[in-house]
CSV table of C-alpha atoms in Angstrom, one decimal:
chain,number,residue,atom,x,y,z
A,20,UNK,CA,-132.1,2.6,55.2
A,21,UNK,CA,-128.3,2.2,55.1
A,22,UNK,CA,-125.6,2.3,57.8
A,23,UNK,CA,-125.9,1.5,61.4
A,24,UNK,CA,-129.0,-0.1,62.9
A,25,UNK,CA,-130.8,1.7,65.6
A,26,UNK,CA,-129.3,1.1,69.0
A,27,UNK,CA,-126.8,-1.5,67.8
A,28,UNK,CA,-123.2,-0.5,67.6
A,29,UNK,CA,-121.2,-2.2,64.8
A,30,UNK,CA,-124.3,-3.5,63.0
A,31,UNK,CA,-124.6,-2.4,59.3
A,32,UNK,CA,-127.3,-2.7,56.7
A,33,UNK,CA,-126.6,-3.3,53.0
A,34,UNK,CA,-128.1,-0.9,50.6
A,35,UNK,CA,-127.4,-3.2,47.6
A,36,UNK,CA,-129.8,-5.7,46.0
A,37,UNK,CA,-129.7,-8.2,48.9
A,38,UNK,CA,-130.8,-5.5,51.5
A,39,UNK,CA,-129.5,-7.7,54.3
A,40,UNK,CA,-129.8,-6.1,57.8
A,41,UNK,CA,-127.7,-6.1,60.9
A,42,UNK,CA,-124.4,-7.2,59.3
A,43,UNK,CA,-120.9,-7.0,61.0
A,44,UNK,CA,-118.3,-4.7,59.5
A,45,UNK,CA,-116.4,-7.8,58.1
A,46,UNK,CA,-119.2,-8.2,55.5
A,47,UNK,CA,-118.1,-4.9,53.9
A,48,UNK,CA,-114.9,-3.7,52.3
A,49,UNK,CA,-112.6,-1.4,54.3
A,50,UNK,CA,-113.5,1.4,51.9
A,51,UNK,CA,-117.2,1.0,52.5
A,52,UNK,CA,-116.8,1.0,56.3
A,53,UNK,CA,-114.6,4.2,56.0
A,54,UNK,CA,-117.2,5.8,53.8
A,55,UNK,CA,-119.9,5.0,56.3
A,56,UNK,CA,-117.7,6.4,59.1
A,57,UNK,CA,-117.3,9.6,57.2
A,58,UNK,CA,-121.0,9.9,56.5
A,59,UNK,CA,-123.4,7.5,58.3
A,60,UNK,CA,-126.1,8.3,55.7
A,61,UNK,CA,-123.9,7.1,52.9
A,62,UNK,CA,-125.3,4.0,51.1
A,63,UNK,CA,-123.0,1.0,51.6
A,64,UNK,CA,-123.0,-2.3,49.8
A,65,UNK,CA,-121.8,-5.6,51.2
A,66,UNK,CA,-119.0,-7.7,49.6
A,67,UNK,CA,-121.6,-10.1,48.1
A,68,UNK,CA,-123.5,-7.4,46.3
A,69,UNK,CA,-120.3,-5.7,45.1
A,70,UNK,CA,-119.1,-9.0,43.7
A,71,UNK,CA,-122.4,-9.7,42.0
A,72,UNK,CA,-122.3,-6.2,40.4
A,73,UNK,CA,-118.8,-6.8,39.1
A,74,UNK,CA,-119.7,-10.2,37.7
A,75,UNK,CA,-122.7,-8.8,36.0
A,76,UNK,CA,-120.6,-6.0,34.5
A,77,UNK,CA,-118.0,-8.5,33.3
A,78,UNK,CA,-120.7,-10.6,31.6
A,79,UNK,CA,-122.1,-7.4,30.0
A,80,UNK,CA,-118.7,-6.3,28.7
A,81,UNK,CA,-118.1,-9.9,27.6
A,82,UNK,CA,-121.3,-10.0,25.5
A,83,UNK,CA,-120.9,-6.5,24.0
A,84,UNK,CA,-117.2,-6.4,23.5
A,85,UNK,CA,-115.7,-6.8,20.1
A,86,UNK,CA,-112.1,-7.2,19.1
A,87,UNK,CA,-109.4,-9.9,18.9
A,88,UNK,CA,-110.6,-13.3,20.3
A,89,UNK,CA,-108.4,-14.8,23.0
A,90,UNK,CA,-108.6,-18.1,24.8
A,91,UNK,CA,-108.8,-18.1,28.6
A,92,UNK,CA,-106.1,-20.1,30.2
A,93,UNK,CA,-108.6,-21.4,32.9
A,94,UNK,CA,-111.9,-22.1,31.2
A,95,UNK,CA,-110.4,-22.5,27.7
A,96,UNK,CA,-113.2,-20.5,26.1
A,97,UNK,CA,-112.5,-18.2,23.1
A,98,UNK,CA,-113.7,-14.8,24.1
A,99,UNK,CA,-113.3,-11.2,22.8
A,100,UNK,CA,-110.6,-9.0,24.3
A,101,UNK,CA,-113.3,-7.0,26.1
A,102,UNK,CA,-113.8,-10.0,28.4
A,103,UNK,CA,-110.3,-9.5,29.8
A,104,UNK,CA,-108.9,-6.8,32.1
A,105,UNK,CA,-106.0,-4.6,30.8
A,106,UNK,CA,-103.7,-6.3,33.2
A,107,UNK,CA,-104.6,-9.8,31.8
A,108,UNK,CA,-104.2,-8.5,28.2
A,109,UNK,CA,-100.7,-7.4,29.0
A,110,UNK,CA,-99.8,-11.0,30.0
A,111,UNK,CA,-99.5,-12.0,26.4
A,112,UNK,CA,-96.2,-13.9,26.0
A,113,UNK,CA,-95.3,-15.1,22.5
A,114,UNK,CA,-96.5,-18.7,22.1
A,115,UNK,CA,-98.1,-18.8,25.6
A,116,UNK,CA,-101.7,-18.2,26.5
A,117,UNK,CA,-101.6,-16.8,30.1
A,118,UNK,CA,-104.7,-14.5,30.1
A,119,UNK,CA,-107.6,-15.2,32.4
A,120,UNK,CA,-111.1,-13.8,31.5
A,121,UNK,CA,-112.8,-11.6,34.1
A,122,UNK,CA,-115.3,-14.3,35.1
A,123,UNK,CA,-112.5,-16.7,35.9
A,124,UNK,CA,-110.6,-14.0,37.9
A,125,UNK,CA,-113.7,-13.2,39.9
A,126,UNK,CA,-114.4,-16.9,40.6
A,127,UNK,CA,-110.8,-17.4,41.8
A,128,UNK,CA,-111.0,-14.3,44.0
A,129,UNK,CA,-114.3,-15.5,45.5
A,130,UNK,CA,-112.9,-19.0,46.2
A,131,UNK,CA,-109.8,-17.4,47.8
A,132,UNK,CA,-112.0,-15.2,50.1
A,133,UNK,CA,-114.1,-18.2,51.2
A,134,UNK,CA,-111.0,-20.3,51.8
A,135,UNK,CA,-109.5,-17.5,54.0
A,136,UNK,CA,-112.6,-17.3,56.2
A,137,UNK,CA,-112.7,-21.1,56.5
A,138,UNK,CA,-109.1,-21.1,57.5
A,139,UNK,CA,-109.6,-18.4,60.2
A,140,UNK,CA,-112.6,-20.3,61.7
A,141,UNK,CA,-110.5,-23.5,61.8
A,142,UNK,CA,-107.6,-21.7,63.5
A,143,UNK,CA,-110.1,-20.2,66.0
A,144,UNK,CA,-111.4,-23.6,67.0
A,145,UNK,CA,-107.8,-24.9,67.3
A,146,UNK,CA,-106.8,-21.9,69.6
A,147,UNK,CA,-109.9,-22.4,71.8
A,148,UNK,CA,-109.2,-26.2,72.1
A,149,UNK,CA,-105.6,-25.6,73.0
A,150,UNK,CA,-106.5,-23.0,75.6
A,151,UNK,CA,-109.1,-25.2,77.2
A,152,UNK,CA,-106.6,-28.1,77.3
A,153,UNK,CA,-104.0,-25.9,79.0
A,154,UNK,CA,-106.6,-24.6,81.5
A,155,UNK,CA,-107.7,-28.1,82.4
A,156,UNK,CA,-104.0,-29.1,83.0
A,157,UNK,CA,-103.5,-26.2,85.4
A,158,UNK,CA,-101.4,-24.0,83.2
A,159,UNK,CA,-103.7,-21.0,83.4
A,160,UNK,CA,-101.1,-18.4,82.3
A,161,UNK,CA,-100.3,-20.2,79.1
A,162,UNK,CA,-104.0,-20.8,78.5
A,163,UNK,CA,-104.7,-17.1,78.8
A,164,UNK,CA,-102.3,-16.4,75.9
A,165,UNK,CA,-104.3,-18.8,73.7
A,166,UNK,CA,-107.6,-17.3,74.9
A,167,UNK,CA,-106.5,-13.8,74.0
A,168,UNK,CA,-105.3,-14.9,70.6
A,169,UNK,CA,-108.7,-16.6,70.0
A,170,UNK,CA,-110.5,-13.4,71.1
A,171,UNK,CA,-108.3,-11.3,68.8
A,172,UNK,CA,-109.0,-13.6,65.9
A,173,UNK,CA,-112.7,-13.7,66.6
A,174,UNK,CA,-112.8,-9.9,66.6
A,175,UNK,CA,-111.0,-9.9,63.3
A,176,UNK,CA,-113.5,-12.3,61.8
A,177,UNK,CA,-116.5,-10.2,62.9
A,178,UNK,CA,-115.1,-6.7,62.4
A,179,UNK,CA,-112.7,-7.2,59.5
A,180,UNK,CA,-110.0,-5.2,61.4
A,181,UNK,CA,-106.8,-7.1,62.3
A,182,UNK,CA,-105.5,-6.5,65.8
A,183,UNK,CA,-102.1,-5.0,66.1
A,184,UNK,CA,-99.6,-5.1,69.0
A,185,UNK,CA,-99.3,-1.7,70.7
A,186,UNK,CA,-96.0,-0.3,71.8
A,187,UNK,CA,-95.5,-0.2,75.6
A,188,UNK,CA,-96.0,3.1,77.3
A,189,UNK,CA,-92.7,4.8,78.1
A,190,UNK,CA,-92.7,7.8,80.5
A,191,UNK,CA,-90.5,10.6,79.3
A,192,UNK,CA,-88.1,12.3,81.7
A,193,UNK,CA,-88.1,16.1,81.8
């Protein structure tokens, strides 16, 4: 069963190998959420399953690919050209080895995603602490600003959708 859990708005189920249930939209790519919104019966896979599938595909291509052997600038392993994306293969500058193999690119992207979520959670704690400090000191209006920023950031973490400022309503004259 994929899509929304029974009676729980915003809770998704992964149809990938992990088969995790009751996940928030932030666990899925924007395209997966949009696909689910278009057809709630569509199978959707979480970011973890998608990443595992891409890593497995990269390993498979790496093992079966033949061609010119290149040295990865990160792991320093000599690998066939099939282990590199076309974009990385175009980075060949005379005398410089700038290519990164697919495995190293995936590892770097994974570390970047984990770092981004850790940074958001740290900022959320900081905003809440500042709001509580201002509230205790009696500056409730300033505290409300920090509470709303914290609520917005928390919603972004759980839904994967970043809040935007809306334009003020202007009544037109006729």
